[in-house]
């Protein structure tokens, strides 16, 4: 059976791509964010996952307001990245793992999640940047399965539902008849609001409580309605739903996680950023 080794959470901001392109990782503005990644890269170099399931939200590239699935899973052999501007380098296509994609689609529909399966899918910064941050040199060595969760157009899925989706993904990974090692990635958050009267809104106290909950009380944020999450984390901060899905997948695979890394830094652009890696303690003994 496949092994789920752990989970990684990171903020995504298009400007990060521009900083990578300009080699600004060591500049004071960027360094606290980029410094989150070497410890995680060391872990990946040791554990060498084959596939990453990436929970992310599309921002209008592959799905626009006219067609907005709540949950969509990529089932393509490769995923092209499209440049949204702000200096993001155009990256090589990410390789897919259609066998895992279809396994997830089947398992989730069986669990009564109504999934849109996408045999063609373009991915934006939310999917491509985490991979570039984890594997900065050359082409990405892992295959990816993008799992897109709507945080763009209301109604959004509830936090409890997203956590349950993550759990179903974790169970399906564990049940996958494969010798591959899998990691789950969350891309989004933490608190930020890009528009409206509260543009620039950041809530550090809430973010830190949310990060604590990822370590010790993963269901904590499922108590909140979407409107409460928007109130606490900002209109785009609701992207933290991705972290709940990632953490749900880990919870389904084992009772204990070990924190490998956690950092929090604000702001980058309009966003309070976080980077975290959690290793599944049970994974090694399975
Ligand atoms: C920013 C944050 C995002 O989550 C995003 O998708 C785009 C931009 C920002 O803070 O600039
Ligand atoms: Fe975003």
Tab-separated table of C-alpha atoms and ligand atoms in Angstrom:
chain	number	residue	atom	x	y	z
A	1	UNK	CA	0.000	0.000	0.000
A	2	UNK	CA	1.069	3.598	-0.577
A	3	UNK	CA	2.626	5.514	2.310
A	4	UNK	CA	1.538	9.005	3.313
A	5	UNK	CA	4.690	10.571	4.757
A	6	UNK	CA	3.435	13.965	5.911
A	7	UNK	CA	2.069	17.348	4.982
A	8	UNK	CA	3.380	20.784	4.066
A	9	UNK	CA	1.533	24.097	4.218
A	10	UNK	CA	2.646	27.324	2.583
A	11	UNK	CA	1.231	30.662	1.555
A	12	UNK	CA	1.188	31.439	-2.156
A	13	UNK	CA	1.589	34.949	-3.528
A	14	UNK	CA	2.426	35.690	-7.173
A	15	UNK	CA	5.110	38.153	-6.062
A	16	UNK	CA	7.066	35.217	-4.583
A	17	UNK	CA	7.577	34.027	-8.155
A	18	UNK	CA	8.952	37.421	-9.072
A	19	UNK	CA	11.350	37.311	-6.101
A	20	UNK	CA	12.564	33.865	-7.225
A	21	UNK	CA	13.062	35.148	-10.764
A	22	UNK	CA	15.116	38.094	-9.494
A	23	UNK	CA	17.106	36.026	-6.969
A	24	UNK	CA	15.892	38.115	-4.015
A	25	UNK	CA	15.561	35.257	-1.511
A	26	UNK	CA	18.206	36.698	0.836
A	27	UNK	CA	16.904	40.269	0.835
A	28	UNK	CA	15.475	41.380	4.203
A	29	UNK	CA	11.930	41.663	2.863
A	30	UNK	CA	11.928	38.076	1.567
A	31	UNK	CA	14.407	36.188	3.725
A	32	UNK	CA	12.091	35.326	6.667
A	33	UNK	CA	9.691	33.653	4.244
A	34	UNK	CA	12.251	31.813	2.110
A	35	UNK	CA	14.143	30.659	5.223
A	36	UNK	CA	11.212	28.355	5.943
A	37	UNK	CA	12.100	26.050	3.091
A	38	UNK	CA	15.635	24.617	3.587
A	39	UNK	CA	14.589	22.452	6.569
A	40	UNK	CA	11.668	21.097	4.568
A	41	UNK	CA	13.887	20.457	1.542
A	42	UNK	CA	16.244	18.480	3.790
A	43	UNK	CA	13.329	16.346	4.935
A	44	UNK	CA	12.209	15.802	1.331
A	45	UNK	CA	15.755	14.850	0.316
A	46	UNK	CA	15.676	12.140	2.991
A	47	UNK	CA	12.127	10.890	2.583
A	48	UNK	CA	11.956	11.277	-1.226
A	49	UNK	CA	8.208	11.287	-1.909
A	50	UNK	CA	7.083	10.213	-5.389
A	51	UNK	CA	3.848	12.201	-5.547
A	52	UNK	CA	2.386	15.303	-3.940
A	53	UNK	CA	-1.348	15.843	-3.632
A	54	UNK	CA	-1.693	19.633	-3.707
A	55	UNK	CA	-4.766	21.258	-2.154
A	56	UNK	CA	-4.991	24.707	-3.722
A	57	UNK	CA	-7.486	27.234	-5.005
A	58	UNK	CA	-7.594	28.360	-8.603
A	59	UNK	CA	-7.828	32.156	-8.963
A	60	UNK	CA	-9.651	32.391	-12.286
A	61	UNK	CA	-7.183	30.649	-14.596
A	62	UNK	CA	-8.670	27.190	-15.109
A	63	UNK	CA	-12.097	27.925	-13.634
A	64	UNK	CA	-13.736	31.293	-14.049
A	65	UNK	CA	-16.915	32.632	-12.488
A	66	UNK	CA	-19.072	31.084	-15.223
A	67	UNK	CA	-18.085	27.538	-14.188
A	68	UNK	CA	-16.973	27.107	-10.617
A	69	UNK	CA	-16.701	23.600	-9.188
A	70	UNK	CA	-16.614	23.265	-5.417
A	71	UNK	CA	-14.095	20.399	-5.555
A	72	UNK	CA	-12.106	19.462	-8.677
A	73	UNK	CA	-9.299	16.944	-9.078
A	74	UNK	CA	-6.746	16.940	-11.871
A	75	UNK	CA	-6.493	13.651	-13.758
A	76	UNK	CA	-4.079	14.763	-16.452
A	77	UNK	CA	-0.637	13.455	-17.437
A	78	UNK	CA	0.765	16.967	-17.053
A	79	UNK	CA	-0.297	20.408	-15.835
A	80	UNK	CA	0.802	23.564	-17.568
A	81	UNK	CA	1.407	26.688	-15.534
A	82	UNK	CA	0.225	30.004	-16.872
A	83	UNK	CA	1.864	33.301	-16.042
A	84	UNK	CA	-0.425	35.772	-14.291
A	85	UNK	CA	2.097	38.587	-14.455
A	86	UNK	CA	4.218	40.182	-11.709
A	87	UNK	CA	7.346	38.528	-13.019
A	88	UNK	CA	6.524	34.896	-12.391
A	89	UNK	CA	8.853	32.714	-14.416
A	90	UNK	CA	7.036	30.351	-16.747
A	91	UNK	CA	7.739	26.950	-15.291
A	92	UNK	CA	8.010	23.604	-17.029
A	93	UNK	CA	4.765	21.617	-16.888
A	94	UNK	CA	4.246	19.608	-13.710
A	95	UNK	CA	4.006	15.862	-14.267
A	96	UNK	CA	0.783	14.191	-13.169
A	97	UNK	CA	0.021	10.772	-11.750
A	98	UNK	CA	-3.263	9.829	-13.454
A	99	UNK	CA	-3.417	6.492	-11.618
A	100	UNK	CA	-3.508	8.222	-8.234
A	101	UNK	CA	-5.848	10.894	-9.623
A	102	UNK	CA	-8.430	8.339	-10.705
A	103	UNK	CA	-8.002	6.385	-7.513
A	104	UNK	CA	-8.815	9.570	-5.569
A	105	UNK	CA	-11.744	10.505	-7.806
A	106	UNK	CA	-13.246	7.023	-7.443
A	107	UNK	CA	-12.672	6.845	-3.707
A	108	UNK	CA	-14.102	10.315	-3.077
A	109	UNK	CA	-17.209	9.794	-5.184
A	110	UNK	CA	-17.697	6.506	-3.337
A	111	UNK	CA	-17.545	8.561	-0.107
A	112	UNK	CA	-20.272	10.837	-1.554
A	113	UNK	CA	-18.087	13.811	-2.469
A	114	UNK	CA	-19.219	15.049	-5.866
A	115	UNK	CA	-15.942	15.642	-7.687
A	116	UNK	CA	-15.262	17.321	-11.027
A	117	UNK	CA	-12.511	15.285	-12.725
A	118	UNK	CA	-10.258	17.282	-15.061
A	119	UNK	CA	-8.306	15.466	-17.758
A	120	UNK	CA	-7.014	18.849	-18.864
A	121	UNK	CA	-6.126	21.456	-16.288
A	122	UNK	CA	-3.961	24.548	-16.172
A	123	UNK	CA	-2.565	25.448	-12.775
A	124	UNK	CA	-1.812	28.918	-11.448
A	125	UNK	CA	0.636	30.236	-8.848
A	126	UNK	CA	-1.230	28.509	-6.039
A	127	UNK	CA	-0.230	25.091	-7.372
A	128	UNK	CA	3.071	25.838	-9.082
A	129	UNK	CA	4.771	28.073	-6.478
A	130	UNK	CA	4.809	25.536	-3.625
A	131	UNK	CA	6.553	23.037	-5.898
A	132	UNK	CA	9.107	25.649	-6.990
A	133	UNK	CA	9.733	26.585	-3.357
A	134	UNK	CA	10.210	22.945	-2.357
A	135	UNK	CA	12.314	22.046	-5.414
A	136	UNK	CA	14.037	25.263	-6.528
A	137	UNK	CA	16.639	23.630	-8.772
A	138	UNK	CA	15.635	22.269	-12.139
A	139	UNK	CA	12.429	20.482	-12.968
A	140	UNK	CA	10.125	19.290	-10.231
A	141	UNK	CA	11.092	15.665	-9.413
A	142	UNK	CA	7.715	14.623	-7.980
A	143	UNK	CA	4.432	14.007	-9.768
A	144	UNK	CA	1.471	16.072	-8.618
A	145	UNK	CA	-2.259	15.587	-8.213
A	146	UNK	CA	-3.956	19.005	-7.923
A	147	UNK	CA	-7.062	19.132	-5.745
A	148	UNK	CA	-8.815	22.449	-6.300
A	149	UNK	CA	-11.168	23.821	-3.645
A	150	UNK	CA	-13.328	26.839	-4.452
A	151	UNK	CA	-12.535	29.861	-2.306
A	152	UNK	CA	-13.284	32.400	-5.029
A	153	UNK	CA	-17.029	32.475	-5.621
A	154	UNK	CA	-19.702	31.982	-2.997
A	155	UNK	CA	-21.058	29.634	-1.828
A	156	UNK	CA	-17.821	28.128	-0.506
A	157	UNK	CA	-17.619	24.675	1.041
A	158	UNK	CA	-17.795	24.707	4.833
A	159	UNK	CA	-14.643	24.186	6.881
A	160	UNK	CA	-16.039	20.953	8.303
A	161	UNK	CA	-16.731	19.658	4.807
A	162	UNK	CA	-13.234	20.532	3.600
A	163	UNK	CA	-11.713	18.767	6.596
A	164	UNK	CA	-13.833	15.718	5.774
A	165	UNK	CA	-12.652	15.889	2.152
A	166	UNK	CA	-9.070	15.901	3.368
A	167	UNK	CA	-9.757	12.893	5.570
A	168	UNK	CA	-11.247	11.017	2.630
A	169	UNK	CA	-8.152	11.863	0.563
A	170	UNK	CA	-5.894	10.580	3.357
A	171	UNK	CA	-7.866	7.346	3.636
A	172	UNK	CA	-7.758	6.880	-0.130
A	173	UNK	CA	-3.985	7.436	-0.263
A	174	UNK	CA	-3.499	4.801	2.417
A	175	UNK	CA	-5.725	2.377	0.521
A	176	UNK	CA	-3.931	2.958	-2.810
A	177	UNK	CA	-2.359	-0.256	-4.033
A	178	UNK	CA	1.042	1.237	-4.818
A	179	UNK	CA	4.525	1.241	-3.348
A	180	UNK	CA	4.762	5.008	-3.834
A	181	UNK	CA	5.365	7.580	-1.104
A	182	UNK	CA	2.923	10.471	-1.054
A	183	UNK	CA	2.988	13.897	0.633
A	184	UNK	CA	0.048	16.283	0.934
A	185	UNK	CA	0.522	20.012	0.375
A	186	UNK	CA	-1.709	22.943	1.330
A	187	UNK	CA	-1.322	26.195	-0.603
A	188	UNK	CA	-3.027	29.335	0.668
A	189	UNK	CA	-3.570	31.807	3.490
A	190	UNK	CA	-2.975	32.850	6.069
A	191	UNK	CA	-4.955	35.995	6.849
A	192	UNK	CA	-5.259	38.458	3.987
A	193	UNK	CA	-7.789	40.592	2.201
A	194	UNK	CA	-6.968	42.077	-1.184
A	195	UNK	CA	-10.023	44.223	-1.823
A	196	UNK	CA	-12.899	46.145	-0.314
A	197	UNK	CA	-13.050	48.294	2.802
A	198	UNK	CA	-10.829	45.927	4.749
A	199	UNK	CA	-8.105	45.622	2.062
A	200	UNK	CA	-4.821	44.941	3.864
A	201	UNK	CA	-6.566	43.252	6.791
A	202	UNK	CA	-4.337	40.812	8.717
A	203	UNK	CA	-5.150	38.984	11.980
A	204	UNK	CA	-1.970	37.713	13.612
A	205	UNK	CA	-3.645	36.404	16.772
A	206	UNK	CA	-6.036	34.263	14.765
A	207	UNK	CA	-3.277	33.021	12.443
A	208	UNK	CA	-1.097	31.880	15.337
A	209	UNK	CA	-4.029	30.097	16.962
A	210	UNK	CA	-4.763	28.415	13.640
A	211	UNK	CA	-1.141	27.264	13.300
A	212	UNK	CA	-1.230	25.921	16.868
A	213	UNK	CA	-4.350	23.978	15.970
A	214	UNK	CA	-2.568	22.373	13.018
A	215	UNK	CA	-0.168	20.821	15.500
A	216	UNK	CA	-2.413	19.789	18.333
A	217	UNK	CA	-6.112	20.258	17.632
A	218	UNK	CA	-6.650	19.973	13.866
A	219	UNK	CA	-10.444	20.229	13.944
A	220	UNK	CA	-10.393	23.533	15.841
A	221	UNK	CA	-11.180	25.719	12.825
A	222	UNK	CA	-14.061	23.512	11.686
A	223	UNK	CA	-16.195	25.174	14.380
A	224	UNK	CA	-16.326	28.352	12.276
A	225	UNK	CA	-18.748	29.155	9.470
A	226	UNK	CA	-17.341	30.531	6.230
A	227	UNK	CA	-18.563	34.006	7.161
A	228	UNK	CA	-16.832	33.756	10.524
A	229	UNK	CA	-13.624	32.657	8.775
A	230	UNK	CA	-13.849	35.597	6.377
A	231	UNK	CA	-14.392	37.901	9.345
A	232	UNK	CA	-11.382	36.466	11.190
A	233	UNK	CA	-8.958	35.847	8.313
A	234	UNK	CA	-10.111	38.151	5.499
A	235	UNK	CA	-11.844	37.482	2.204
A	236	UNK	CA	-8.816	35.703	0.721
A	237	UNK	CA	-7.586	34.426	4.078
A	238	UNK	CA	-10.344	31.869	3.759
A	239	UNK	CA	-7.763	30.025	1.644
A	240	UNK	CA	-6.720	28.512	4.950
A	241	UNK	CA	-9.314	25.879	4.086
A	242	UNK	CA	-6.477	24.209	2.132
A	243	UNK	CA	-4.560	23.691	5.355
A	244	UNK	CA	-7.613	22.036	6.895
A	245	UNK	CA	-7.802	19.596	3.976
A	246	UNK	CA	-4.093	18.795	4.259
A	247	UNK	CA	-4.407	18.270	8.005
A	248	UNK	CA	-7.517	16.132	7.566
A	249	UNK	CA	-5.543	13.834	5.256
A	250	UNK	CA	-2.870	13.415	7.919
A	251	UNK	CA	-5.459	12.818	10.641
A	252	UNK	CA	-6.942	9.993	8.583
A	253	UNK	CA	-3.588	8.301	8.267
A	254	UNK	CA	-2.320	8.430	11.831
A	255	UNK	CA	-3.053	9.884	15.231
A	256	UNK	CA	0.237	11.722	15.694
A	257	UNK	CA	2.228	14.224	13.705
A	258	UNK	CA	5.656	15.644	14.442
A	259	UNK	CA	6.285	19.284	13.611
A	260	UNK	CA	9.364	19.563	11.392
A	261	UNK	CA	9.129	23.262	10.733
A	262	UNK	CA	6.890	26.241	11.387
A	263	UNK	CA	7.403	29.891	10.521
A	264	UNK	CA	5.157	32.926	10.283
A	265	UNK	CA	6.050	36.258	8.762
A	266	UNK	CA	4.089	39.327	7.724
A	267	UNK	CA	3.464	40.935	5.452
A	268	UNK	CA	4.473	39.813	2.012
A	269	UNK	CA	2.424	41.893	-0.357
A	270	UNK	CA	-0.916	41.968	1.487
A	271	UNK	CA	-0.597	38.572	3.114
A	272	UNK	CA	0.458	37.113	6.452
A	273	UNK	CA	2.578	34.163	5.397
A	274	UNK	CA	3.159	30.824	7.045
A	275	UNK	CA	5.229	27.759	6.212
A	276	UNK	CA	4.821	24.482	8.060
A	277	UNK	CA	5.783	20.836	7.667
A	278	UNK	CA	4.289	17.976	9.671
A	279	UNK	CA	5.632	14.440	9.524
A	280	UNK	CA	3.277	11.561	10.097
A	281	UNK	CA	4.717	9.647	13.026
A	282	UNK	CA	2.880	6.450	12.115
A	283	UNK	CA	4.119	6.420	8.542
A	284	UNK	CA	7.483	4.835	9.228
A	285	UNK	CA	6.050	1.846	11.095
A	286	UNK	CA	3.345	0.982	8.603
B	1	LIG	C1	-1.800	37.912	-2.961
B	1	LIG	C2	-2.220	36.848	-2.163
B	1	LIG	C3	-2.858	35.733	-2.737
B	1	LIG	O1	-3.325	34.669	-2.032
B	1	LIG	C4	-3.047	35.681	-4.096
B	1	LIG	O2	-3.610	34.560	-4.604
B	1	LIG	C5	-2.653	36.741	-4.900
B	1	LIG	C6	-2.027	37.864	-4.332
B	1	LIG	C7	-1.111	39.095	-2.388
B	1	LIG	O3	-1.025	39.239	-1.155
B	1	LIG	O4	-0.597	39.906	-3.178
B	2	LIG	FE1	-4.469	33.259	-3.281
